[in-house]
Amino acid sequence: MMSALIAPELVALDADLGPDKHDVIRALAQRVADSGRASDLDALVADAFAREEVSATGLPGGLAIPHCRTSGLDEPVVAFARLSPPVDFGAKDGPADLAFLIGAPAGGDATHLTILTKLARALARPEFGQALRETDSAEEAARTVLDAVGDGPAPSATPAPEPAQAVPEKRSLVAVTACPTGIAHTYMAAEALQAAAARAGVEIAVETQGSAGATPLPAETIAKADAAIFAVDVGVRDRSRFADKPLVSSGVKRPIDDADAMIAEALAAAEDPNAARVESGRGDSSHSAETASESWGGRTRRVLMTGVSYMIPFVAAGGLLIALSFLLGGYDITDVYGAVMVDNTLTNLPDVQALGLEHALFDSGLAVYLGALFFVIGKTAFMLFIPALAGYIAYAIADRPGIAPGFIMGALAANLFGVVNADGVAAPATGFLGAIAGGVLAGVIAHWVSGWRVPSWARGLMPVLVIPLVTSILAGLVMIIVLGKPINWLMERLTDGLAALDGTSAVALGAVLGLMMAFDMGGPLNKVAYSFAATGVGAASLAADSPELRIMAAVMLAGMVPPIALALATVVRPQLFTPAEHENGKAGWLLGASFITEGAIPFAAGDPMRVIPAIMVGSAVTGGLSQLFDVGVRAPHGGIFVLFAVTNVLGYLIALAAGVIVGAGMVIALKSLGRAPVPAAATS
């Protein structure tokens, strides 16, 4: 049976607990220990001090809420002091006279955390503080806190207003609040934003991403909102749901101090076409809680794309560093990088002629030395991309408990340990297919283990010991004993198939990838093609003619075509486009050159039946020509800004130009058929 959150012995009225906040925290923690609630006083004090270093816990109105999650507690607890004299906790309006030490067990369940979130919401209400200032009884103060907590669960998100009650003219906002510990500020910020929105006559729905979990806002609520507010000190989960919404962002404390100003800024941003917006870039989907309304197909895509999005930086950094190493030291650097790194220093540069490096930049020893170091760093990044893919697939399924087992499964998939037998035959390396299978396996097992009911004393051990240990054993044995050899066989067949692509078959593959990239411009089909290419780059050999590098080139070039082709069309036949499309065309040049296919979406949304077929043809031409010219690229992103990572730069530019010209010509031709041009006055 869980003890009451607070008791009279945890209350101090009109107490002098010391001149600074650390004295107050220590005194309140001592009360918790004296009441028998703390299993480790030192851990409670240390964790509360550590949280205080992250950001001040003083709040407007004379409140202070030092708080933490700690292994020093087995149950949630609140100790309260009415301070005399008041003590400075860092609030802008002066010292605090009401201080609450709020503690939650490190392995606490949702019930523990729900109680604390309701208390945090109560703290944002002025009448709550007033009642505590007026009472003369510790028993009454404890009862006031318990009454605020109540018996029902605290909502983790504010539901959207019923449509029938909404006033059509009323503005609508959405918000996300989150603090590092997810105990207090998260919910107080939400409460403050709701109160400010009510004063302004604005609808607001708040998603509290706290330790008690988060109920994601419905998609329709986000869609109808005029702007978004992110009041967070940590990353927003599944940020891409809010893509392109006008954005006001801050730390989690700002709405507690000045919620009215944030509401006003959000309304102003909704009216400002140049306001900051939530980005909608490639690969920014991150972990979000699964919902009952999410389809299996959508859930599968979310899980896989989470892994891919976290993997891409490893591939990008590794590919660019290896390309730079070849630029500095020449392709022969692969034969000598180890000797150069071990034997040379900045004051003892390598002898280019003695090493036989005919393609070193300017025959420079410094260039060779840096090239060797870049190669080692880049190769290391490549070695980690498969563990990262598996680790974050597991994370998308099981949250943090899945990361370590997922990375271990990825390392097994890559044979990172370099296991070989006496004859030098290596253990099966299952590559990115093994990483996907291992990541899913680790995530499912970790999610299952995290649901085990264990005694309270073992809860703190679950996320740091039990879950990773049990998951690693079970998933690792399945990977090695059951899945290793079959997936390795499949990977060998896939590699052989790609290597065999030549002539017509390679051109056809490039054209198909081009069609996929242009069809939905950043949508599911586009992402499938891009993920296929990006994972291939990470698994590719170092040879410049690796088929995976050619596939990446075809995908990147095809993705660049739609925005540039439409930008060109607005210049060649301006009378066929609206003023808004002319503005989008100006941005399309840079977006396309940067490999941001989504720059074509405004055109496609306004005229899909003409625009989409036209850009698909242009991208297919580019993809096919890229394969025909044997263009390769080591970087999975960057467009024209990574030309130094391209093999056959001339073929790269010719393929891009051809697709752009064909795409622009097709757009102009289709828009000219059976459609009156936009009036000249409208295009000026």
XYZ file of C-alpha atoms in Angstrom:
684
model
C 0.000 0.000 0.000
C 1.435 3.334 -1.019
C 1.804 5.900 1.772
C 0.132 9.291 1.593
C 2.094 11.768 -0.491
C 2.531 14.140 2.462
C 1.958 13.922 6.207
C 2.037 16.528 9.020
C 5.563 15.476 10.017
C 6.701 16.555 6.517
C 5.363 20.092 7.012
C 7.255 23.025 8.570
C 5.377 26.303 9.092
C 7.154 29.666 9.456
C 10.485 27.854 9.663
C 13.990 29.226 9.317
C 15.729 26.443 7.369
C 18.854 28.368 6.457
C 19.998 31.310 4.352
C 20.168 29.628 0.928
C 18.287 27.092 -1.153
C 20.739 24.258 -0.538
C 20.151 24.572 3.202
C 16.393 24.439 2.628
C 16.628 21.381 0.365
C 18.864 19.587 2.843
C 16.531 20.369 5.750
C 13.441 19.173 3.873
C 15.255 16.009 2.775
C 16.190 15.381 6.428
C 12.478 15.559 7.333
C 11.771 12.958 4.661
C 14.479 10.700 6.104
C 13.291 11.236 9.700
C 9.791 10.145 8.673
C 11.186 6.874 7.312
C 10.397 7.729 3.691
C 13.989 7.940 2.360
C 16.018 4.782 1.814
C 19.129 6.864 1.046
C 19.256 10.442 2.338
C 22.522 11.267 0.584
C 21.150 10.125 -2.785
C 18.005 12.221 -2.318
C 20.011 15.347 -1.474
C 22.525 14.800 -4.278
C 19.821 14.257 -6.911
C 17.866 17.316 -5.753
C 21.034 19.439 -5.912
C 21.819 18.054 -9.379
C 18.363 19.021 -10.634
C 18.829 22.484 -9.175
C 21.960 22.905 -11.309
C 19.963 22.269 -14.506
C 17.752 25.319 -13.977
C 16.407 27.316 -11.055
C 13.246 25.948 -9.459
C 11.968 29.271 -8.112
C 8.599 30.331 -9.568
C 6.617 33.577 -9.621
C 4.458 34.265 -6.611
C 6.916 33.194 -3.923
C 7.008 29.486 -4.816
C 9.931 27.083 -5.048
C 9.691 23.475 -6.200
C 13.045 21.698 -5.874
C 12.399 18.201 -7.227
C 14.081 15.081 -8.570
C 13.790 11.447 -9.467
C 16.072 9.476 -7.191
C 17.102 6.003 -6.117
C 16.913 7.303 -2.552
C 13.108 6.912 -2.495
C 10.799 3.942 -2.914
C 7.602 6.011 -2.990
C 6.736 9.549 -4.064
C 6.918 12.154 -1.328
C 6.420 15.884 -0.777
C 7.930 17.884 2.067
C 6.619 21.443 2.509
C 7.970 24.486 4.323
C 6.529 27.963 4.796
C 9.793 29.836 5.061
C 10.505 32.699 7.389
C 12.548 34.456 6.227
C 11.993 33.707 2.516
C 14.901 32.172 0.541
C 16.054 32.921 -2.991
C 15.472 30.021 -5.428
C 16.158 32.041 -8.575
C 12.694 33.418 -9.380
C 12.591 36.765 -11.172
C 10.167 38.345 -8.709
C 12.143 37.602 -5.561
C 12.644 34.947 -2.878
C 10.201 32.140 -2.092
C 8.197 31.775 1.084
C 6.575 28.435 0.081
C 8.989 25.605 -0.731
C 8.045 22.078 -1.805
C 10.626 19.298 -2.049
C 9.040 16.873 -4.517
C 10.631 13.440 -4.905
C 9.812 10.475 -7.121
C 11.465 7.044 -7.109
C 13.825 6.453 -10.029
C 11.873 3.394 -11.111
C 8.466 4.757 -10.161
C 5.396 3.611 -12.058
C 2.715 5.726 -13.701
C 0.635 5.916 -10.489
C 3.482 7.607 -8.611
C 4.104 10.109 -11.347
C 0.437 10.869 -11.976
C 0.034 11.975 -8.347
C 2.972 14.345 -8.666
C 1.703 15.834 -11.924
C -1.593 16.741 -10.261
C 0.294 18.498 -7.485
C 2.335 20.405 -10.052
C -0.857 21.616 -11.716
C -2.252 22.713 -8.346
C 0.847 24.814 -7.699
C -0.021 26.959 -10.717
C -3.322 28.035 -9.097
C -3.092 31.138 -6.860
C -5.753 29.902 -4.414
C -3.657 26.870 -3.574
C -0.737 28.993 -2.390
C -3.046 31.352 -0.558
C -4.541 28.493 1.469
C -1.089 27.360 2.536
C -0.102 30.886 3.567
C -3.179 31.312 5.780
C -3.196 27.997 7.655
C -1.769 27.657 11.168
C -1.896 23.860 11.222
C 0.535 21.338 9.753
C -2.347 18.863 9.529
C -4.425 21.340 7.508
C -1.484 22.118 5.202
C -0.975 18.410 4.503
C -4.712 18.008 3.890
C -4.669 20.932 1.428
C -1.950 19.214 -0.572
C -3.742 15.861 -0.518
C -7.032 17.476 -1.561
C -5.249 19.011 -4.543
C -3.947 15.592 -5.560
C -7.354 13.894 -5.334
C -8.043 10.336 -6.410
C -8.457 10.487 -10.195
C -5.702 10.333 -12.769
C -4.168 13.541 -14.011
C -4.506 14.039 -17.737
C -1.217 14.124 -19.644
C -2.675 16.103 -22.503
C -5.504 18.585 -22.729
C -8.148 17.138 -25.043
C -9.266 19.150 -28.021
C -12.526 21.070 -27.499
C -15.688 19.457 -28.814
C -16.287 20.669 -32.393
C -19.897 21.489 -31.635
C -18.856 23.972 -28.948
C -16.128 25.686 -30.944
C -16.740 29.185 -32.186
C -15.770 29.337 -35.888
C -13.910 32.630 -35.518
C -11.992 31.531 -32.450
C -8.241 31.083 -32.909
C -6.703 27.739 -32.022
C -3.229 26.844 -30.723
C -1.405 23.662 -29.807
C 1.459 23.389 -27.347
C 3.994 20.913 -26.013
C 5.588 21.256 -22.578
C 8.476 19.138 -21.298
C 11.188 19.511 -18.672
C 14.229 17.279 -17.989
C 12.650 15.329 -15.144
C 9.059 15.589 -16.332
C 7.665 16.002 -12.827
C 6.770 19.613 -12.090
C 7.568 22.301 -14.656
C 6.013 20.257 -17.479
C 2.556 20.430 -15.935
C 2.815 23.887 -14.423
C 3.746 25.293 -17.822
C 0.723 23.561 -19.342
C -1.536 24.963 -16.649
C -0.170 28.483 -17.177
C -0.657 28.328 -20.963
C -4.230 27.112 -20.552
C -5.032 29.947 -18.160
C -3.462 32.558 -20.446
C -5.296 31.198 -23.480
C -8.582 31.409 -21.607
C -7.883 35.075 -20.778
C -7.154 35.757 -24.435
C -10.247 33.943 -25.667
C -8.157 31.377 -27.539
C -8.541 27.604 -27.726
C -5.419 25.665 -26.775
C -4.601 21.968 -26.550
C -1.456 21.067 -24.603
C 0.539 17.862 -24.831
C 2.542 17.316 -21.652
C 5.506 15.090 -22.419
C 6.280 14.237 -18.817
C 7.501 11.264 -16.841
C 3.939 9.994 -16.434
C 3.774 9.514 -20.198
C 2.172 11.605 -22.880
C -1.101 11.304 -24.752
C -0.310 12.612 -28.253
C -2.590 15.338 -29.509
C -5.054 14.132 -32.165
C -3.921 14.800 -35.722
C -7.080 16.817 -36.423
C -6.370 19.086 -33.453
C -2.881 19.827 -34.741
C -4.152 20.312 -38.295
C -6.676 23.005 -37.348
C -4.299 24.915 -35.052
C -3.084 28.313 -36.226
C 0.303 28.023 -34.485
C 2.324 25.870 -32.105
C 4.121 26.617 -28.839
C 7.041 24.440 -27.706
C 7.931 25.178 -24.077
C 10.569 22.519 -23.572
C 14.006 21.903 -22.125
C 14.320 18.567 -23.944
C 13.528 17.365 -27.454
C 9.915 17.241 -28.626
C 8.858 13.690 -29.367
C 7.598 13.161 -32.918
C 8.180 16.801 -33.771
C 7.316 16.198 -37.424
C 3.597 16.007 -36.526
C 3.681 19.810 -36.222
C 5.534 20.340 -39.520
C 5.124 23.820 -41.064
C 3.105 25.241 -38.160
C 4.156 28.779 -37.122
C 6.242 28.269 -34.002
C 7.014 30.054 -30.752
C 9.568 28.181 -28.675
C 11.192 28.660 -25.287
C 12.364 26.843 -22.216
C 9.742 25.252 -20.035
C 9.930 27.977 -17.377
C 8.975 30.871 -19.614
C 5.207 30.185 -19.768
C 5.167 29.865 -15.986
C 6.626 33.379 -15.803
C 4.963 34.999 -18.827
C 2.324 32.813 -20.470
C 0.274 35.795 -21.710
C 3.182 37.045 -23.808
C 3.717 33.587 -25.336
C 0.067 33.328 -26.344
C 0.255 36.793 -27.924
C 3.456 35.860 -29.778
C 1.863 32.664 -31.092
C -1.141 34.580 -32.418
C 1.175 37.093 -34.084
C 3.205 34.280 -35.631
C 0.037 32.787 -37.078
C -0.499 36.041 -39.026
C 3.134 36.452 -40.112
C 4.109 34.610 -43.330
C 7.778 35.011 -42.377
C 7.406 33.562 -38.896
C 9.581 30.665 -37.796
C 7.964 27.316 -38.534
C 8.390 23.764 -37.350
C 10.796 22.159 -39.762
C 9.684 19.350 -42.061
C 13.118 18.115 -43.147
C 14.028 14.580 -44.127
C 14.470 12.053 -41.402
C 13.268 14.115 -38.446
C 10.717 11.680 -37.147
C 11.577 10.649 -33.634
C 10.113 8.431 -31.030
C 6.479 8.893 -30.084
C 4.141 6.866 -27.993
C 2.146 4.333 -29.917
C -1.547 5.046 -30.100
C -4.472 2.784 -30.619
C -5.414 4.628 -33.799
C -2.009 4.008 -35.412
C -2.223 1.351 -38.108
C 0.255 -1.505 -38.243
C 1.570 -0.119 -41.511
C 2.021 3.341 -39.988
C 3.622 1.898 -36.876
C 6.039 -0.198 -38.933
C 7.032 2.796 -41.027
C 7.522 4.952 -37.916
C 9.745 2.350 -36.276
C 11.909 1.830 -39.353
C 12.194 5.532 -40.155
C 13.216 6.296 -36.584
C 16.140 3.933 -36.997
C 17.002 5.347 -40.420
C 16.826 8.971 -39.252
C 19.281 8.344 -36.399
C 21.513 6.255 -38.660
C 21.884 8.845 -41.432
C 24.293 11.159 -39.519
C 26.729 8.251 -39.147
C 26.527 7.503 -42.876
C 26.738 11.172 -43.826
C 29.718 11.924 -41.596
C 31.499 8.739 -42.595
C 30.903 9.181 -46.305
C 32.011 12.804 -46.369
C 35.119 12.109 -44.296
C 36.175 9.256 -46.554
C 35.551 11.439 -49.602
C 37.712 14.168 -48.042
C 40.422 11.622 -47.275
C 40.481 10.604 -50.955
C 40.596 14.266 -51.974
C 43.628 14.874 -49.730
C 45.522 11.606 -49.982
C 44.185 10.012 -53.153
C 42.422 6.651 -53.435
C 45.665 4.856 -52.532
C 45.296 6.154 -48.964
C 43.385 2.933 -48.202
C 46.650 0.992 -48.420
C 48.698 3.100 -46.004
C 46.321 4.863 -43.587
C 47.252 2.606 -40.662
C 50.972 3.132 -41.049
C 50.568 6.883 -41.471
C 48.371 7.215 -38.391
C 50.688 5.151 -36.183
C 54.099 6.238 -37.486
C 53.578 9.929 -38.247
C 52.596 13.126 -36.446
C 52.112 16.780 -37.354
C 55.816 17.294 -36.644
C 56.850 14.124 -38.475
C 54.857 14.152 -41.708
C 54.862 11.133 -44.043
C 57.097 10.910 -47.127
C 54.664 10.958 -50.068
C 57.135 9.478 -52.565
C 58.250 6.704 -50.231
C 54.628 5.675 -49.703
C 53.966 5.659 -53.458
C 50.956 7.997 -53.224
C 50.783 9.383 -56.745
C 47.444 11.161 -56.271
C 48.087 13.032 -53.022
C 46.967 16.661 -53.098
C 49.945 18.862 -54.099
C 52.211 15.930 -53.133
C 51.824 17.246 -49.592
C 52.791 15.208 -46.549
C 50.329 17.231 -44.478
C 47.518 16.400 -46.899
C 48.385 12.698 -46.702
C 48.534 12.773 -42.891
C 45.158 14.510 -42.593
C 43.705 12.259 -45.275
C 44.745 9.165 -43.311
C 43.173 10.515 -40.114
C 39.960 11.485 -41.937
C 39.814 7.989 -43.404
C 40.094 6.372 -39.967
C 37.406 8.634 -38.490
C 35.118 8.105 -41.471
C 35.576 4.342 -41.461
C 34.782 4.295 -37.744
C 31.540 6.196 -38.405
C 30.651 3.645 -41.061
C 31.267 0.812 -38.585
C 28.738 2.367 -36.190
C 25.892 3.028 -38.586
C 24.489 -0.535 -38.406
C 24.483 -0.567 -34.561
C 22.801 2.861 -34.627
C 20.122 1.605 -37.027
C 19.316 -1.361 -34.789
C 19.588 0.639 -31.574
C 17.103 3.286 -32.570
C 14.667 0.836 -34.121
C 14.601 -0.794 -30.681
C 14.229 2.676 -29.120
C 11.193 3.393 -31.297
C 9.529 0.253 -29.920
C 10.620 0.181 -26.283
C 11.914 3.710 -25.601
C 15.220 4.051 -23.705
C 15.360 0.486 -22.313
C 15.658 -0.748 -25.901
C 18.677 1.323 -26.939
C 21.514 -0.731 -25.396
C 20.209 -4.154 -26.513
C 19.465 -2.706 -29.942
C 23.023 -1.427 -30.329
C 24.336 -4.837 -29.282
C 22.188 -6.564 -31.928
C 23.478 -4.093 -34.503
C 27.065 -4.803 -33.509
C 26.378 -8.522 -33.949
C 24.840 -7.812 -37.359
C 28.016 -5.974 -38.398
C 30.350 -8.510 -36.734
C 31.887 -5.471 -35.084
C 34.006 -7.666 -32.830
C 35.604 -9.275 -35.883
C 34.925 -12.881 -34.872
C 36.819 -15.387 -37.075
C 37.723 -19.057 -36.820
C 41.187 -20.642 -37.063
C 40.998 -20.566 -40.868
C 40.186 -16.855 -40.948
C 36.513 -17.360 -41.866
C 34.419 -14.604 -40.312
C 31.171 -15.054 -38.426
C 28.051 -14.240 -40.473
C 27.648 -10.489 -41.024
C 23.970 -9.812 -41.628
C 24.316 -6.114 -42.500
C 21.419 -3.709 -42.498
C 18.851 -6.502 -42.896
C 20.213 -8.083 -39.724
C 20.169 -4.682 -38.015
C 16.488 -4.266 -38.832
C 15.635 -7.763 -37.606
C 17.813 -7.419 -34.508
C 16.479 -3.973 -33.658
C 12.881 -5.148 -33.891
C 13.680 -8.241 -31.845
C 15.445 -6.226 -29.139
C 12.667 -3.646 -29.026
C 9.892 -6.222 -28.690
C 11.705 -8.176 -25.956
C 12.670 -4.998 -24.048
C 9.073 -3.773 -24.231
C 7.889 -7.129 -22.887
C 10.404 -7.218 -20.039
C 9.637 -3.610 -19.044
C 6.038 -4.686 -18.427
C 6.993 -7.236 -15.783
C 5.540 -6.594 -12.348
C 8.408 -6.517 -9.863
C 8.753 -5.586 -6.170
C 9.275 -1.906 -5.413
C 12.909 -2.482 -4.385
C 13.682 -3.869 -7.862
C 12.090 -1.083 -9.900
C 15.231 1.017 -9.962
C 17.196 -1.945 -11.318
C 14.839 -2.625 -14.224
C 15.937 0.045 -16.746
C 19.665 -0.106 -15.973
C 20.223 -3.828 -15.356
C 17.336 -6.250 -15.780
C 15.899 -5.048 -19.105
C 19.202 -4.683 -20.994
C 20.603 -7.931 -19.544
C 17.582 -10.141 -20.248
C 16.966 -8.551 -23.642
C 20.588 -8.859 -24.746
C 20.724 -12.529 -23.778
C 17.461 -13.531 -25.435
C 17.784 -11.394 -28.561
C 21.496 -12.148 -28.935
C 20.977 -15.903 -28.831
C 18.207 -15.686 -31.425
C 20.370 -13.496 -33.672
C 23.382 -15.828 -33.516
C 21.712 -19.237 -33.454
C 18.582 -18.718 -35.544
C 18.857 -15.653 -37.795
C 22.577 -15.218 -38.515
C 23.201 -17.645 -41.365
C 19.858 -17.209 -43.224
C 20.125 -13.403 -43.243
C 23.793 -13.589 -44.224
C 22.825 -15.778 -47.197
C 20.139 -13.258 -48.211
C 22.601 -10.359 -47.917
C 25.093 -12.165 -50.153
C 22.402 -12.716 -52.800
C 21.373 -9.032 -52.605
C 24.986 -7.875 -52.933
C 25.570 -10.188 -55.887
C 22.381 -8.927 -57.533
C 23.386 -5.276 -57.220
C 26.880 -6.009 -58.500
C 25.374 -7.759 -61.521
C 23.295 -4.738 -62.505
C 24.654 -3.387 -65.747
C 23.470 -1.605 -68.844
C 19.692 -1.720 -69.304
C 18.938 -3.210 -65.889
C 20.889 -0.487 -64.058
C 19.224 2.264 -66.094
C 15.808 0.760 -65.400
C 16.529 0.670 -61.648
C 17.616 4.316 -61.742
C 14.428 5.298 -63.572
C 12.222 3.448 -61.075
C 13.989 5.112 -58.145
C 13.469 8.470 -59.871
C 9.742 7.822 -60.229
C 9.517 6.926 -56.530
C 11.404 10.050 -55.437
C 9.129 12.391 -57.395
C 5.768 10.705 -56.861
C 5.037 11.926 -53.333
C 7.965 14.338 -52.710
C 8.984 13.297 -49.211
C 6.089 10.930 -48.589
C 6.202 7.180 -47.906
C 7.271 6.087 -51.414
C 9.977 8.747 -51.508
C 11.199 7.641 -48.072
C 11.364 3.986 -49.135
C 13.632 4.843 -52.064
C 15.761 7.167 -49.971
C 16.143 4.672 -47.099
C 17.151 1.935 -49.527
C 19.881 4.160 -50.942
C 21.115 5.592 -47.618
C 21.507 2.202 -45.944
C 23.319 0.993 -49.050
C 25.856 3.820 -48.825
C 26.724 2.850 -45.279
C 27.197 -0.784 -46.246
C 29.097 -0.058 -49.483
C 32.671 -1.043 -50.086
C 35.272 1.684 -50.477
C 35.591 1.142 -54.227
C 34.451 4.113 -56.278
C 32.390 1.862 -58.549
C 30.373 0.187 -55.767
C 26.776 -0.261 -57.002
C 25.421 1.161 -53.731
C 27.146 4.482 -54.426
C 25.569 4.605 -57.888
C 22.135 3.974 -56.392
C 22.651 6.818 -53.916
C 23.598 9.135 -56.774
C 20.479 8.217 -58.751
C 18.239 8.840 -55.730
C 19.868 12.148 -54.795
C 19.827 13.526 -58.333
C 16.234 12.413 -58.924
C 15.164 14.092 -55.676
C 16.783 17.364 -56.748
C 14.920 17.561 -60.054
C 11.299 18.461 -59.042
C 11.919 21.808 -57.254
C 14.517 22.970 -59.811
C 12.360 21.937 -62.795
C 9.378 23.857 -61.440
C 11.544 26.877 -60.631
C 12.817 26.845 -64.225
C 9.283 26.550 -65.590
C 8.177 29.674 -63.675
C 10.986 31.595 -65.388
C 10.416 30.237 -68.912
C 6.590 30.598 -68.929
C 5.683 32.908 -66.049
C 2.145 33.467 -67.346
C 1.248 29.859 -66.485
C 1.846 30.339 -62.760
C 0.244 32.309 -59.949
C 2.083 34.952 -57.911
C 2.381 32.500 -55.003
C 3.920 29.914 -57.321
C 6.422 32.505 -58.553
C 7.546 33.034 -54.963
C 7.775 29.278 -54.415
C 9.793 29.029 -57.618
C 12.391 31.445 -56.279
C 12.888 29.188 -53.267
C 12.829 26.078 -55.451
C 16.290 26.727 -56.894
C 18.033 26.460 -53.528
C 15.741 23.750 -52.151
C 16.356 21.549 -55.172
C 20.088 22.211 -55.181
C 20.125 21.148 -51.512
C 18.232 17.898 -52.254
C 15.000 18.966 -50.538
C 12.361 17.424 -52.795
C 9.564 18.864 -50.644
C 10.141 22.237 -52.365
C 7.857 20.972 -55.152
C 4.884 20.288 -52.871
C 3.210 23.747 -53.194
C 3.080 23.339 -56.978
C 1.772 19.779 -56.787
C -0.885 20.706 -54.232
C -2.294 23.372 -56.544
C -2.266 21.316 -59.757
C -1.455 17.656 -59.013
C -2.711 16.129 -62.261
C -0.298 18.204 -64.342
C 2.645 18.706 -62.006
C 3.180 15.224 -60.558
C 3.356 13.293 -63.875
C 5.686 15.942 -65.296
C 8.209 15.862 -62.471
C 8.065 12.063 -62.337
C 9.180 11.934 -65.963
C 11.998 14.405 -65.289
C 13.222 12.480 -62.226
C 13.054 9.154 -64.077
C 15.222 10.574 -66.860
C 17.782 11.795 -64.329
C 17.825 8.533 -62.377
C 18.339 6.499 -65.533
C 21.081 8.752 -66.883
C 22.857 8.745 -63.543
C 23.116 4.974 -63.711
C 24.075 5.070 -67.384
C 26.960 7.449 -66.654
C 28.111 5.415 -63.611
C 27.748 8.416 -61.294
C 28.456 7.637 -57.646
C 28.184 9.643 -54.444
C 29.347 8.784 -50.918
C 27.209 11.336 -49.068
C 23.502 10.564 -48.495
C 22.500 14.244 -48.539
C 23.712 17.646 -49.645
C 22.931 17.977 -53.352
C 25.396 20.157 -55.238
C 27.133 21.045 -51.983
C 28.835 17.631 -51.824
C 30.310 17.568 -55.320
C 33.678 16.621 -53.836
C 32.045 13.318 -52.740
C 30.872 12.586 -56.317
C 32.546 10.313 -58.841
C 32.047 11.455 -62.470
C 31.035 15.016 -61.710
C 30.395 15.741 -65.387
C 27.920 12.871 -65.627
C 26.303 14.092 -62.402
C 25.710 17.566 -63.835
C 24.541 16.281 -67.236
C 22.019 13.889 -65.650
C 20.680 16.656 -63.404
C 20.386 19.195 -66.220
C 18.648 16.710 -68.525
C 16.024 15.805 -65.956
C 15.397 19.438 -65.046
C 14.901 20.417 -68.695
C 12.592 17.464 -69.385
C 10.609 18.074 -66.199
C 10.216 21.811 -66.862
C 9.224 21.130 -70.473
C 6.611 18.588 -69.397
C 5.154 20.977 -66.812
C 4.889 23.771 -69.366
C 3.361 21.470 -71.969
C 0.740 20.019 -69.636
C -0.182 23.388 -68.142
C -0.546 24.843 -71.643
C -3.072 22.190 -72.698
C -6.685 23.227 -72.236
C -5.970 25.882 -69.633
C -6.084 29.654 -69.916
C -2.894 31.394 -68.789
C -2.861 33.414 -65.599
C -3.733 37.061 -66.381
C -0.651 39.188 -66.900
C -1.630 41.524 -64.086
C -1.558 38.655 -61.693
C 1.968 37.708 -62.558
C 3.541 41.088 -62.097
